[in-house]
Tab-separated table of C-alpha atoms in Angstrom:
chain	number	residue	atom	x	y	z
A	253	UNK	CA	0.000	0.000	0.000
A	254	UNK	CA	2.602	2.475	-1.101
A	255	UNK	CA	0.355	4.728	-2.798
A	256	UNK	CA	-1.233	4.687	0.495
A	257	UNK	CA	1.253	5.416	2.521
A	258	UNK	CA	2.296	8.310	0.131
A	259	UNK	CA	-1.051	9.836	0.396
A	260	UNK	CA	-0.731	9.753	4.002
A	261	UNK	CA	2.717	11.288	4.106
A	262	UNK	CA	1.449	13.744	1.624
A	263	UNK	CA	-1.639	14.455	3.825
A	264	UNK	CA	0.706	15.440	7.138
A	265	UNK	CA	2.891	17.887	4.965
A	266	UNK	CA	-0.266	19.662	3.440
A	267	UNK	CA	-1.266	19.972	7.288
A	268	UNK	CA	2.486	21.115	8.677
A	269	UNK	CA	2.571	23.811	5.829
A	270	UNK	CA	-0.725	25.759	6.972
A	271	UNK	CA	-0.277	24.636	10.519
A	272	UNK	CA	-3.480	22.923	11.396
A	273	UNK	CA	-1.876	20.310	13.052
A	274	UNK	CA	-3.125	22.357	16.255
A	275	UNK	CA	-6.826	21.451	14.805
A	276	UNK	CA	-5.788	17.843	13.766
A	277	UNK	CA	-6.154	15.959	17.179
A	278	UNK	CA	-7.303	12.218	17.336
A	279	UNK	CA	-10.578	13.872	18.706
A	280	UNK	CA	-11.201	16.085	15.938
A	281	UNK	CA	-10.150	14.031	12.830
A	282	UNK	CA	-12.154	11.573	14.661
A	283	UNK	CA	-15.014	13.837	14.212
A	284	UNK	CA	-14.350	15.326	10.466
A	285	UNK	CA	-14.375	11.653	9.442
A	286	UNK	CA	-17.966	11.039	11.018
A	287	UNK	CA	-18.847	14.232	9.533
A	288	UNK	CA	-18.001	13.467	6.091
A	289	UNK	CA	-19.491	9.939	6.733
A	290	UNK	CA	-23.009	11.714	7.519
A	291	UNK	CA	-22.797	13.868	4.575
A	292	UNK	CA	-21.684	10.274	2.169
A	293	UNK	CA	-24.943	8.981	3.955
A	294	UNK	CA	-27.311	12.231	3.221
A	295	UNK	CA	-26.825	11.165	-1.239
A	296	UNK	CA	-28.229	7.767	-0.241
A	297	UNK	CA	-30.899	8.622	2.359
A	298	UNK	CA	-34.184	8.788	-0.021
A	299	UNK	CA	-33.164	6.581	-2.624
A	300	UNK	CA	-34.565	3.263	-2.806
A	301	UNK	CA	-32.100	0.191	-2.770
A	302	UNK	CA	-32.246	-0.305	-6.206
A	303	UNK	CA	-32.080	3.463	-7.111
A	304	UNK	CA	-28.312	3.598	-4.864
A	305	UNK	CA	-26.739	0.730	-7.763
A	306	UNK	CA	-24.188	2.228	-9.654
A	307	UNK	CA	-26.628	2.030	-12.841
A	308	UNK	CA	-28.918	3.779	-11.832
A	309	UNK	CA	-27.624	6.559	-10.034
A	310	UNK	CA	-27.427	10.247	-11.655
A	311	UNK	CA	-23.880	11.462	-12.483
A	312	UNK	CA	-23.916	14.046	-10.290
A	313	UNK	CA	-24.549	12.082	-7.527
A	314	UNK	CA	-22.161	9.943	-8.437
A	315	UNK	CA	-19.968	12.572	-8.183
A	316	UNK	CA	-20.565	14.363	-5.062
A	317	UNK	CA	-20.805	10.327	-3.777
A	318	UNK	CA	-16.831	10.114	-4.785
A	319	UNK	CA	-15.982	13.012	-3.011
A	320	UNK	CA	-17.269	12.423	0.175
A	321	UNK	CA	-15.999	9.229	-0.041
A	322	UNK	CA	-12.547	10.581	-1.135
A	323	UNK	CA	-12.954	13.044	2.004
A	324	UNK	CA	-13.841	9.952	4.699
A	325	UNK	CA	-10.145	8.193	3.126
A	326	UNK	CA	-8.538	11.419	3.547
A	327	UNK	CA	-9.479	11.960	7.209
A	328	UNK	CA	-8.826	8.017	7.857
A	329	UNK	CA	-5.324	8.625	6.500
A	330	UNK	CA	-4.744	12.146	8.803
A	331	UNK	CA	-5.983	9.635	11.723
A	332	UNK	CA	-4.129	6.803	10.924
A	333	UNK	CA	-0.594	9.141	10.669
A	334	UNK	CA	-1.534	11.035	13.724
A	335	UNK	CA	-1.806	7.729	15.855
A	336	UNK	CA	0.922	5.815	14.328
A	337	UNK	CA	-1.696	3.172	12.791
A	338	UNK	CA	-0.935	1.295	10.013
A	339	UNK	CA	-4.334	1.420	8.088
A	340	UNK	CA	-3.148	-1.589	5.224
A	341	UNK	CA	-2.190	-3.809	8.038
A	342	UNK	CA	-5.251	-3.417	10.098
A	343	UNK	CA	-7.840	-3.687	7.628
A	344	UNK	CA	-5.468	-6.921	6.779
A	345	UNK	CA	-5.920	-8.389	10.218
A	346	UNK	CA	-9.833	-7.137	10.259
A	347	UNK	CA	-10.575	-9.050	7.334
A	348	UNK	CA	-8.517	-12.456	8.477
A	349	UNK	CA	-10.819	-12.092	11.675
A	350	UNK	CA	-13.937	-11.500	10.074
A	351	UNK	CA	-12.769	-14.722	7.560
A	352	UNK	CA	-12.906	-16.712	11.173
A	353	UNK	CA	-16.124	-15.348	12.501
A	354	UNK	CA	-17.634	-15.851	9.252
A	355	UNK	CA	-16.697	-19.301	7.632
A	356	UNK	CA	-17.897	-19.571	4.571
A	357	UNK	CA	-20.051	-23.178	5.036
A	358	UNK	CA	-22.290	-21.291	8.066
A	359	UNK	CA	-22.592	-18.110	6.718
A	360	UNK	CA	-23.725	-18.785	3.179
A	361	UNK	CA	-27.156	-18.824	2.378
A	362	UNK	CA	-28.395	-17.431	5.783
A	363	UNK	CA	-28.158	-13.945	7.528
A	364	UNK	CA	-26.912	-15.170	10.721
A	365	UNK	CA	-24.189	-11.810	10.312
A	366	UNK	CA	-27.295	-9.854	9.093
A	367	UNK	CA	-30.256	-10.887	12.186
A	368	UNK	CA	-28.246	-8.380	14.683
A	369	UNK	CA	-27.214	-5.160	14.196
A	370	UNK	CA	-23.541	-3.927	13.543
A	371	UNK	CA	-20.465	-6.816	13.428
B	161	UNK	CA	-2.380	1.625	-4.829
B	162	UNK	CA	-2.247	-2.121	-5.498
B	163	UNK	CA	-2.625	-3.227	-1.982
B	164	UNK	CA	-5.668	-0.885	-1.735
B	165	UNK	CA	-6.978	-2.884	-4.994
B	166	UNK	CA	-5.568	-6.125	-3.547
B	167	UNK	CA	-7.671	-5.728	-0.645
B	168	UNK	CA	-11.004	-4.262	-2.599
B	169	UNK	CA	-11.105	-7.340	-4.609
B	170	UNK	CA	-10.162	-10.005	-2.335
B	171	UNK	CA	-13.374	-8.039	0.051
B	172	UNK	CA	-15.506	-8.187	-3.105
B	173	UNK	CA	-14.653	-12.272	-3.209
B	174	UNK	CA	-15.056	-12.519	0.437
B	175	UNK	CA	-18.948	-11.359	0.013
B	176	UNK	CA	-19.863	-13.144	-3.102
B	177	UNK	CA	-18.378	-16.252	-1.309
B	178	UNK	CA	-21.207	-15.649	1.120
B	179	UNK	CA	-23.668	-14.528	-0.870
B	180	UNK	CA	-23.797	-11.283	0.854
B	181	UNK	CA	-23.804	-9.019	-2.335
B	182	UNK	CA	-28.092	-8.644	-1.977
B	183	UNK	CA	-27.266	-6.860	1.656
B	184	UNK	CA	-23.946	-4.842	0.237
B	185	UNK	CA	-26.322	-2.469	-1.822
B	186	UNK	CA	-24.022	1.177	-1.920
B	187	UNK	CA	-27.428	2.580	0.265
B	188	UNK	CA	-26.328	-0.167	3.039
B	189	UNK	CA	-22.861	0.043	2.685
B	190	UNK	CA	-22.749	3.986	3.088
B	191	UNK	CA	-24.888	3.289	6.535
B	192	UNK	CA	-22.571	0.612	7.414
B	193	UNK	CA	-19.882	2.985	7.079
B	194	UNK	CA	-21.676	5.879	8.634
B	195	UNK	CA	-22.328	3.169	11.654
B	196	UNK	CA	-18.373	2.429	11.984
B	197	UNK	CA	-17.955	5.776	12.036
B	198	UNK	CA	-20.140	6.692	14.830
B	199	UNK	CA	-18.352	3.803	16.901
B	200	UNK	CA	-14.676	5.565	16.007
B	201	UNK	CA	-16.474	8.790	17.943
B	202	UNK	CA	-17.305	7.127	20.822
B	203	UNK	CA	-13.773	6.122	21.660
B	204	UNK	CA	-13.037	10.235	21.676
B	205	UNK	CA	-16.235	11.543	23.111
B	206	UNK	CA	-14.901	12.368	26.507
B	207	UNK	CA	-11.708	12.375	25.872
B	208	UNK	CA	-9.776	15.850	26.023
B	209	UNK	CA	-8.077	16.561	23.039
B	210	UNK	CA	-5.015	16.000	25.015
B	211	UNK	CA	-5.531	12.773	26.244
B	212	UNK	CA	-6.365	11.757	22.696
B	213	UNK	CA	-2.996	11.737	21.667
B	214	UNK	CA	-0.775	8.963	20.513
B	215	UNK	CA	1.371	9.544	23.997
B	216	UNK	CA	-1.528	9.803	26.153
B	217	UNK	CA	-4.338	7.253	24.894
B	218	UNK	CA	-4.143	3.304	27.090
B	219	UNK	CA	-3.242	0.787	24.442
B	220	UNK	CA	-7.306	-0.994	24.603
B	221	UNK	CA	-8.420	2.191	23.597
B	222	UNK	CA	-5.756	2.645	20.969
B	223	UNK	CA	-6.663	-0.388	19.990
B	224	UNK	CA	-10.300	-0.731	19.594
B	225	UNK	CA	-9.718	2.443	17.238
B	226	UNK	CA	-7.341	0.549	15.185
B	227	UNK	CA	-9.877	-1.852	15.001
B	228	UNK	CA	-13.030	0.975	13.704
B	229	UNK	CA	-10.532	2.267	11.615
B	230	UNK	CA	-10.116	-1.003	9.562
B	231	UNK	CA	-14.103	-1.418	9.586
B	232	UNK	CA	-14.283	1.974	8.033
B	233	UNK	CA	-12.045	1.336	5.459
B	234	UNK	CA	-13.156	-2.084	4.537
B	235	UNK	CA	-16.689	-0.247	4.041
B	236	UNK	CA	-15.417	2.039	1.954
B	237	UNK	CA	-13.556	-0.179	-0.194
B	238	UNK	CA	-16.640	-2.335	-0.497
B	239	UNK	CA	-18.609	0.859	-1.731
B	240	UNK	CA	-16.003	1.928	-4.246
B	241	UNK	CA	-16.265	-1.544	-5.332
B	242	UNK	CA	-19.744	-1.432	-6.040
B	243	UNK	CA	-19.971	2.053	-7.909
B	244	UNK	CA	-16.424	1.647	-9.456
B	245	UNK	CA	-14.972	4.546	-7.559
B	246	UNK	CA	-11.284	4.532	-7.864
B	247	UNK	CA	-10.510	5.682	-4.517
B	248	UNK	CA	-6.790	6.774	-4.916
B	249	UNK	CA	-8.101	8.939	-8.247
B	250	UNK	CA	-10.675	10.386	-6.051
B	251	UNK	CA	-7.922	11.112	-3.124
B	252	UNK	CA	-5.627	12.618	-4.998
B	253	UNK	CA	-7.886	14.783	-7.140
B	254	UNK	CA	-9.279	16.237	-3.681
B	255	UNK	CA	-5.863	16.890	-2.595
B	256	UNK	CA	-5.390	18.775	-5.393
B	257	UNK	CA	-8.719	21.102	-4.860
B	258	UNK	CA	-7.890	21.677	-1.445
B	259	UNK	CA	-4.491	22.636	-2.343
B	260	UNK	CA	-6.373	24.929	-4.626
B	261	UNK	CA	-8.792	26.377	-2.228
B	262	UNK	CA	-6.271	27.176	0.929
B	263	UNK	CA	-3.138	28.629	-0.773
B	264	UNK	CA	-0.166	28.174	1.970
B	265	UNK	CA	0.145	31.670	2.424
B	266	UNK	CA	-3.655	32.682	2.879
B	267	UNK	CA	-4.333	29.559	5.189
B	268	UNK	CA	-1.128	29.519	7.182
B	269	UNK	CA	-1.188	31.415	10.816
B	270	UNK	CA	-4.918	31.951	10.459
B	271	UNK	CA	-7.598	29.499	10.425
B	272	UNK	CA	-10.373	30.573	7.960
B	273	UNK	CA	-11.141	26.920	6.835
B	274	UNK	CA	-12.064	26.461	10.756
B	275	UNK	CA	-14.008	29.372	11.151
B	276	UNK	CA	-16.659	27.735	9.438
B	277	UNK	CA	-18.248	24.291	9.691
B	278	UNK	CA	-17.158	21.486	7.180
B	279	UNK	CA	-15.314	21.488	4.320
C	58	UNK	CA	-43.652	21.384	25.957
C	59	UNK	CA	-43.750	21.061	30.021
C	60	UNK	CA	-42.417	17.448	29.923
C	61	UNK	CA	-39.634	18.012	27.989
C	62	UNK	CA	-38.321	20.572	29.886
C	63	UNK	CA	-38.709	18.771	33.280
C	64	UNK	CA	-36.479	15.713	32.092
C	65	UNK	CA	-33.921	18.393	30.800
C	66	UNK	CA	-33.735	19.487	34.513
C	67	UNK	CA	-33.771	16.284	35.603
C	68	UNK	CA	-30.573	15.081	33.208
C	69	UNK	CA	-29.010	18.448	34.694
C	70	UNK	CA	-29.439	17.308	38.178
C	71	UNK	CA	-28.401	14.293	36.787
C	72	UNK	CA	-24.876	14.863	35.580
C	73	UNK	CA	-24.453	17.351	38.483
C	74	UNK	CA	-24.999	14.382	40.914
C	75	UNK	CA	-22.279	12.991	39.299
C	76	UNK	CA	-19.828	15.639	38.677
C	77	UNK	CA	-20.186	14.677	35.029
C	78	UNK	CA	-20.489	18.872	33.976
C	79	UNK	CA	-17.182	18.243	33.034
C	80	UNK	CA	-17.796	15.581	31.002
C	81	UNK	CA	-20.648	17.390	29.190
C	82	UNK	CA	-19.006	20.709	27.228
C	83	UNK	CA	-21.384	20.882	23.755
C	84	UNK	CA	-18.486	19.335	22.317
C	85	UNK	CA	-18.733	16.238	24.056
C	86	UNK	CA	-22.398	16.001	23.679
C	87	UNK	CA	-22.787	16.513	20.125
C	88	UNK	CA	-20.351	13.719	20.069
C	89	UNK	CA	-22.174	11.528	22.234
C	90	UNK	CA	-25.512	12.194	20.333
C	91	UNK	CA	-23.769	11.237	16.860
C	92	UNK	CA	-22.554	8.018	18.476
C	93	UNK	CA	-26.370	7.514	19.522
C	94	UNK	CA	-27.245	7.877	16.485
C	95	UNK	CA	-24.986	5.653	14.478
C	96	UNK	CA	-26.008	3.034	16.962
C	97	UNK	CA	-29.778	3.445	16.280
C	98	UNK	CA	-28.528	3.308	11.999
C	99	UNK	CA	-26.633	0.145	12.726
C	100	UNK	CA	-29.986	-1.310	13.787
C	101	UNK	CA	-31.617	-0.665	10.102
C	102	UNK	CA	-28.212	-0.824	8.137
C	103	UNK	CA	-29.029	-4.987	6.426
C	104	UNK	CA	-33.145	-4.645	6.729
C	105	UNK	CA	-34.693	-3.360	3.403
C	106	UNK	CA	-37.127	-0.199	3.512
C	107	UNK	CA	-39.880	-3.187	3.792
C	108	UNK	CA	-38.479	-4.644	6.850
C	109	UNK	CA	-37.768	-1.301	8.338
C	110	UNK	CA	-41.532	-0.762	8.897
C	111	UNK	CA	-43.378	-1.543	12.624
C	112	UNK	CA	-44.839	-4.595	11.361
C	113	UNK	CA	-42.242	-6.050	10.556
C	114	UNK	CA	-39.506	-5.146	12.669
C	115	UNK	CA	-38.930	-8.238	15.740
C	116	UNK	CA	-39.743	-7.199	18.814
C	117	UNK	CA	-35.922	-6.907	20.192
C	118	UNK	CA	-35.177	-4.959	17.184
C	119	UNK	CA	-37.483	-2.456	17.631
C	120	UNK	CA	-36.924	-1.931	21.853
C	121	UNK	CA	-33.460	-1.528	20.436
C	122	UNK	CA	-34.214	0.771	18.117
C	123	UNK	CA	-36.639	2.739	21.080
C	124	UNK	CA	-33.521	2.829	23.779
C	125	UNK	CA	-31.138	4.538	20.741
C	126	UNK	CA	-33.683	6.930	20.103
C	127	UNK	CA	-34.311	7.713	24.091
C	128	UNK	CA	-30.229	8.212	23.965
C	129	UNK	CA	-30.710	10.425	21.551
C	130	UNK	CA	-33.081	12.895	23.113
C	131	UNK	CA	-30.908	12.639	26.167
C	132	UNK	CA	-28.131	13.921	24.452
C	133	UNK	CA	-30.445	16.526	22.609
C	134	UNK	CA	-31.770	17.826	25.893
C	135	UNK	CA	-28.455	17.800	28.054
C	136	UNK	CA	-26.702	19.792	25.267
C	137	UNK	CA	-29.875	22.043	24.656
C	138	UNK	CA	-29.627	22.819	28.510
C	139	UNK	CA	-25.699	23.871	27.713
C	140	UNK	CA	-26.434	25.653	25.105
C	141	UNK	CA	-29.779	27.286	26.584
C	142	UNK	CA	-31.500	26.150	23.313
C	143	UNK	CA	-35.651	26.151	23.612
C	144	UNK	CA	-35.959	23.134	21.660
C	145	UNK	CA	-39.944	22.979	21.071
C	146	UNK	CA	-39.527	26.869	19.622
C	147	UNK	CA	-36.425	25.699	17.498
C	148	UNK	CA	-38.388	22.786	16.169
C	149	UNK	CA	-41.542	24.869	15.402
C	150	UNK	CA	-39.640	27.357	13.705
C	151	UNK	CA	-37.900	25.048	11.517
C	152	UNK	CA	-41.057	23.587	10.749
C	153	UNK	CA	-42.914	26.832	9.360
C	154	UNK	CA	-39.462	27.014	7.401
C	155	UNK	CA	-40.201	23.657	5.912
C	156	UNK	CA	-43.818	24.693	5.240
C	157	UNK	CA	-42.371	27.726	3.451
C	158	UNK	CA	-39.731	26.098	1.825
C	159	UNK	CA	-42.014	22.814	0.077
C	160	UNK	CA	-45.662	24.397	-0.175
C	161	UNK	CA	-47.807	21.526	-0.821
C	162	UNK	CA	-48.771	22.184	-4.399
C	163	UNK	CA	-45.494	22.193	-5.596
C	164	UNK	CA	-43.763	19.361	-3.486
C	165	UNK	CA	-46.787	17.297	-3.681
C	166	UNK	CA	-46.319	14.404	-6.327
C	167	UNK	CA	-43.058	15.618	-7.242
C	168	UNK	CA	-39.981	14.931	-5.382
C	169	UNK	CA	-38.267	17.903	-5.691
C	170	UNK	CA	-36.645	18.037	-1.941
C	171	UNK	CA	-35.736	14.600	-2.810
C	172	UNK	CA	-33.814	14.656	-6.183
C	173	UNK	CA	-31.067	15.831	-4.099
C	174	UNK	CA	-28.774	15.115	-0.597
C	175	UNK	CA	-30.267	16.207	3.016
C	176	UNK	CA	-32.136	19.170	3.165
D	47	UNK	CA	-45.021	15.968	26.534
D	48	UNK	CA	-48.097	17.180	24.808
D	49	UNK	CA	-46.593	19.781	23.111
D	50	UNK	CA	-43.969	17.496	21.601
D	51	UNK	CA	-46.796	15.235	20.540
D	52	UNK	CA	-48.768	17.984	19.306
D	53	UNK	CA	-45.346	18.436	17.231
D	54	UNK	CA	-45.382	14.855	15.964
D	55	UNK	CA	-48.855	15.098	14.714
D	56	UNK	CA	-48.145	18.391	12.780
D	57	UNK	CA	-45.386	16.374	11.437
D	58	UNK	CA	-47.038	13.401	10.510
D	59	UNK	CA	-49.858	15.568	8.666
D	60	UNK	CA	-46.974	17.707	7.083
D	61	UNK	CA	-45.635	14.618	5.447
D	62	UNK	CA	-48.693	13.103	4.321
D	63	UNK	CA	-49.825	16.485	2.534
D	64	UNK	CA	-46.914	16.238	0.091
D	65	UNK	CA	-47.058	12.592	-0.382
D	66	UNK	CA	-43.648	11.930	1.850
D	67	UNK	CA	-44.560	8.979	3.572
D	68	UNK	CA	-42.981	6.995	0.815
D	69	UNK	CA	-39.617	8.466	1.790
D	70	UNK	CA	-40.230	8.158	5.273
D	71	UNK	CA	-39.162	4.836	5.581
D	72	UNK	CA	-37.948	4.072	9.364
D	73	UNK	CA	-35.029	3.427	7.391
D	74	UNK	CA	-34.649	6.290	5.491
D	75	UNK	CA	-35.594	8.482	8.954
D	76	UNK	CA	-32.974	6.928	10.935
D	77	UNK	CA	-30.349	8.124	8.107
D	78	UNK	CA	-31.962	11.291	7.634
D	79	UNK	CA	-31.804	12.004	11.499
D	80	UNK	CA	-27.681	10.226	11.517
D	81	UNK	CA	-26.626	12.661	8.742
D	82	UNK	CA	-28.624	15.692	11.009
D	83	UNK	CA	-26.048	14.232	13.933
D	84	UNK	CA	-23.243	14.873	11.301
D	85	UNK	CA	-24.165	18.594	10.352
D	86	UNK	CA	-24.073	19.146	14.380
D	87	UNK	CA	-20.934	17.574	14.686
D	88	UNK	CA	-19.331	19.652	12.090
D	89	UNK	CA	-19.838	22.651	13.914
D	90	UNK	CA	-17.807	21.517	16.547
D	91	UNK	CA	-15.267	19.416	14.890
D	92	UNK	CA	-12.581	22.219	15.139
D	93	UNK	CA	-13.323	23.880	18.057
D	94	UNK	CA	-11.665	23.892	21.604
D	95	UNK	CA	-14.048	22.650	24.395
D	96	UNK	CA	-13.672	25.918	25.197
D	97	UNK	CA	-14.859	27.483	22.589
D	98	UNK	CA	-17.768	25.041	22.240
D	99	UNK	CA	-19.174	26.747	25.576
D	100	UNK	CA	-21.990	28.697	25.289
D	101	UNK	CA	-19.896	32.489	26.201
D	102	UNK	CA	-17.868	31.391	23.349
D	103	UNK	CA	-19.881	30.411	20.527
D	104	UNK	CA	-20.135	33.343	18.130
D	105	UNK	CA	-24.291	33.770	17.318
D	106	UNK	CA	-24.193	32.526	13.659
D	107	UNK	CA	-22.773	29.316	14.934
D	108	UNK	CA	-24.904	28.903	18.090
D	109	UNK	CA	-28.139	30.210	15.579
D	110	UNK	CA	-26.591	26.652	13.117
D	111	UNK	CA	-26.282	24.558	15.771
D	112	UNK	CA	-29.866	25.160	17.168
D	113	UNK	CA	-31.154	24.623	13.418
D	114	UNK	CA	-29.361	21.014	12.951
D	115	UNK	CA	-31.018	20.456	16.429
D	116	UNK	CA	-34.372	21.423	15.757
D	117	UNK	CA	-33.578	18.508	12.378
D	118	UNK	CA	-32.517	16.001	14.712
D	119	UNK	CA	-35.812	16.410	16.935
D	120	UNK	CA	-37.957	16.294	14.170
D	121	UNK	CA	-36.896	13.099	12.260
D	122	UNK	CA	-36.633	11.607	15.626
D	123	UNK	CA	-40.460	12.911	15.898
D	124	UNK	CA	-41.203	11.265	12.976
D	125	UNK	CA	-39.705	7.688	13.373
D	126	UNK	CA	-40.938	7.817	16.865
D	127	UNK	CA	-44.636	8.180	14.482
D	128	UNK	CA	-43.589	5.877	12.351
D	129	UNK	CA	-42.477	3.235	14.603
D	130	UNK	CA	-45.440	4.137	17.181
D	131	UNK	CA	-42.803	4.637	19.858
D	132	UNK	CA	-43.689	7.003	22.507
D	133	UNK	CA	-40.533	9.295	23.283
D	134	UNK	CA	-41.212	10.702	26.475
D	135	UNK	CA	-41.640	6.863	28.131
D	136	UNK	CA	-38.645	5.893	26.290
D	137	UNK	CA	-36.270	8.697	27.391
D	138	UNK	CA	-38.003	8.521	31.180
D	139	UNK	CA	-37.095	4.443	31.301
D	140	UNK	CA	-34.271	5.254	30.098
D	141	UNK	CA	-32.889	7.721	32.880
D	142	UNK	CA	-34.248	5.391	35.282
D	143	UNK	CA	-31.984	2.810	34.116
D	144	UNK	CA	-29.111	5.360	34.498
D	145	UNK	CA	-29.527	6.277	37.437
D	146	UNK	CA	-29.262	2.370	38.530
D	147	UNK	CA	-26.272	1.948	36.363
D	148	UNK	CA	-24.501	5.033	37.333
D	149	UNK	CA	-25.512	5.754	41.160
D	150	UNK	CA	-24.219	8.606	42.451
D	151	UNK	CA	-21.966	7.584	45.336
D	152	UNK	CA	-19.865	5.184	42.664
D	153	UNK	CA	-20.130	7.479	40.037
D	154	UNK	CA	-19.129	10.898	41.837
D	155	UNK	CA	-15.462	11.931	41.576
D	156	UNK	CA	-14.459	9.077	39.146
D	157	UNK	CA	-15.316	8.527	35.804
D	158	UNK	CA	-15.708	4.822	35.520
D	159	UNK	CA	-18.216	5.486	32.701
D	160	UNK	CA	-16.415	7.204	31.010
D	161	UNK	CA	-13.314	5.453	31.177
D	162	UNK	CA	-14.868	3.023	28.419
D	163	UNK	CA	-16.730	4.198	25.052
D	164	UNK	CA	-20.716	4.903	24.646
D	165	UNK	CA	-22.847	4.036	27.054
């Protein structure tokens, strides 16, 4: 995840340059991210199922869609460099645990994952 | 970005191998994400900005934010998936807007970005 | 709006019981109450629009759903009493906005608040 | 809390005058009200607790924050509708419950809630 990574390193000097690193505690990032996730969630909130498939959506929606989705990565990556995380790693190890929790043979075909909220 | 891509398809491959592409509509996936995100706040939410620092936060709670971190990302793989969004394209391009729309020299020593809500 | 007020003095006696005023600067509240409600979207995140409805939502579900939204109107009230926000005139007024804003002639049939995000 | 079900009524009417009810999905409410959350949040996101105090809140951003609250109240009016829920009971039973969780004498002059996330 080099590309990542170079995002990420891009990300903190954009950030040193104008000084907001004053404004770019855990806390806060924490809370631009869940910002920009509400606004991702407010192109989807009337549309039917069918109407949020890539086929059928508007390109402008599409658009604004790839932005706020573009601004929930950037904030992940300001996070991730602020705490020292590496993000390609965890979501590595997230998905190798979820690959346990989830075999294949018990979760195919039935909802069990999907009958309770959240994972 | 390969590992990014890596990790988008091998997520695509983990769903279709449980037939859980009829629940990963981009409308669920974008409240799955939204959810995530809401659990990444909670870890802050009475936290001083201080204490949520890398020095200052206890390694659980450093931790379980690792942990919402990946889930957020994972989501938002699985959306670009299903709309086709090249996430590093999108990234990058809103680097380059925001570069565009606080010049170092207007946006350093003041904070006019942060004088206002959002982006 | 008698009732509502009485249980925002009685969360205010609440958290000063507790010496939780500290706790609860607006900050830290309108945290909280985002938290609450990505919690209460978790619990709809897999259901389709169809399963969303009172009929057909299980009954552990829906006094799932009914404890978010209580957490949510905690939150409301503790940060209106910070903020010394009437929230029954804040709602009202918004909602003469609204009236303004989609007259029924021309919103009715149409969709015209809904071809586009939030409001 | 007749005033606030006086409120849900009007709401309830509102909505089925332009043909909303459609939209208003418990679903589709419970991400309307989340990405309400996220427009408070964002007022906040780069602000000192400090500055989030009332004193310190310049008017325009105290006058946006009451707004997105006044949003928040009223989708939460109308899922409560929708789902047939009555608030005031909920958020009542759910202090109660607090106030065995959290009792004052263990609760005073530690945090031991809020040495973990949510609630």
């Amino acid at each position: 995840m080099d590309a990542l990574k170079a995002l990420q390193t891009e990300l903190a000097a954009f950030a040193a340059d104008r000084d907001w690193d004053k404004f770019h505690t855990p806390k806060n990032l924490a809370m631009a991210l869940s910002g920009e996730a509400g606004e991702l969630l407010e192109h989807f909130q009337w549309l039917t199922p069918e109407q949020s498939e890539l086929g059928a959506l508007p390109s402008d929606t599409l658009q604004g869609i790839e932005e706020e989705m573009a601004d929930v990565l950037l904030y992940l990556l300001r996070l991730a460099d602020r705490l020292n995380i590496n993000l390609e790693a965890a979501a590595n190890a997230k998905l190798q645990l979820n690959a346990v929790k989830y075999p294949v043979e018990k979760a195919k075909g039935n909802a069990v994952k999907y009958s309770r909220r959240g994972e």
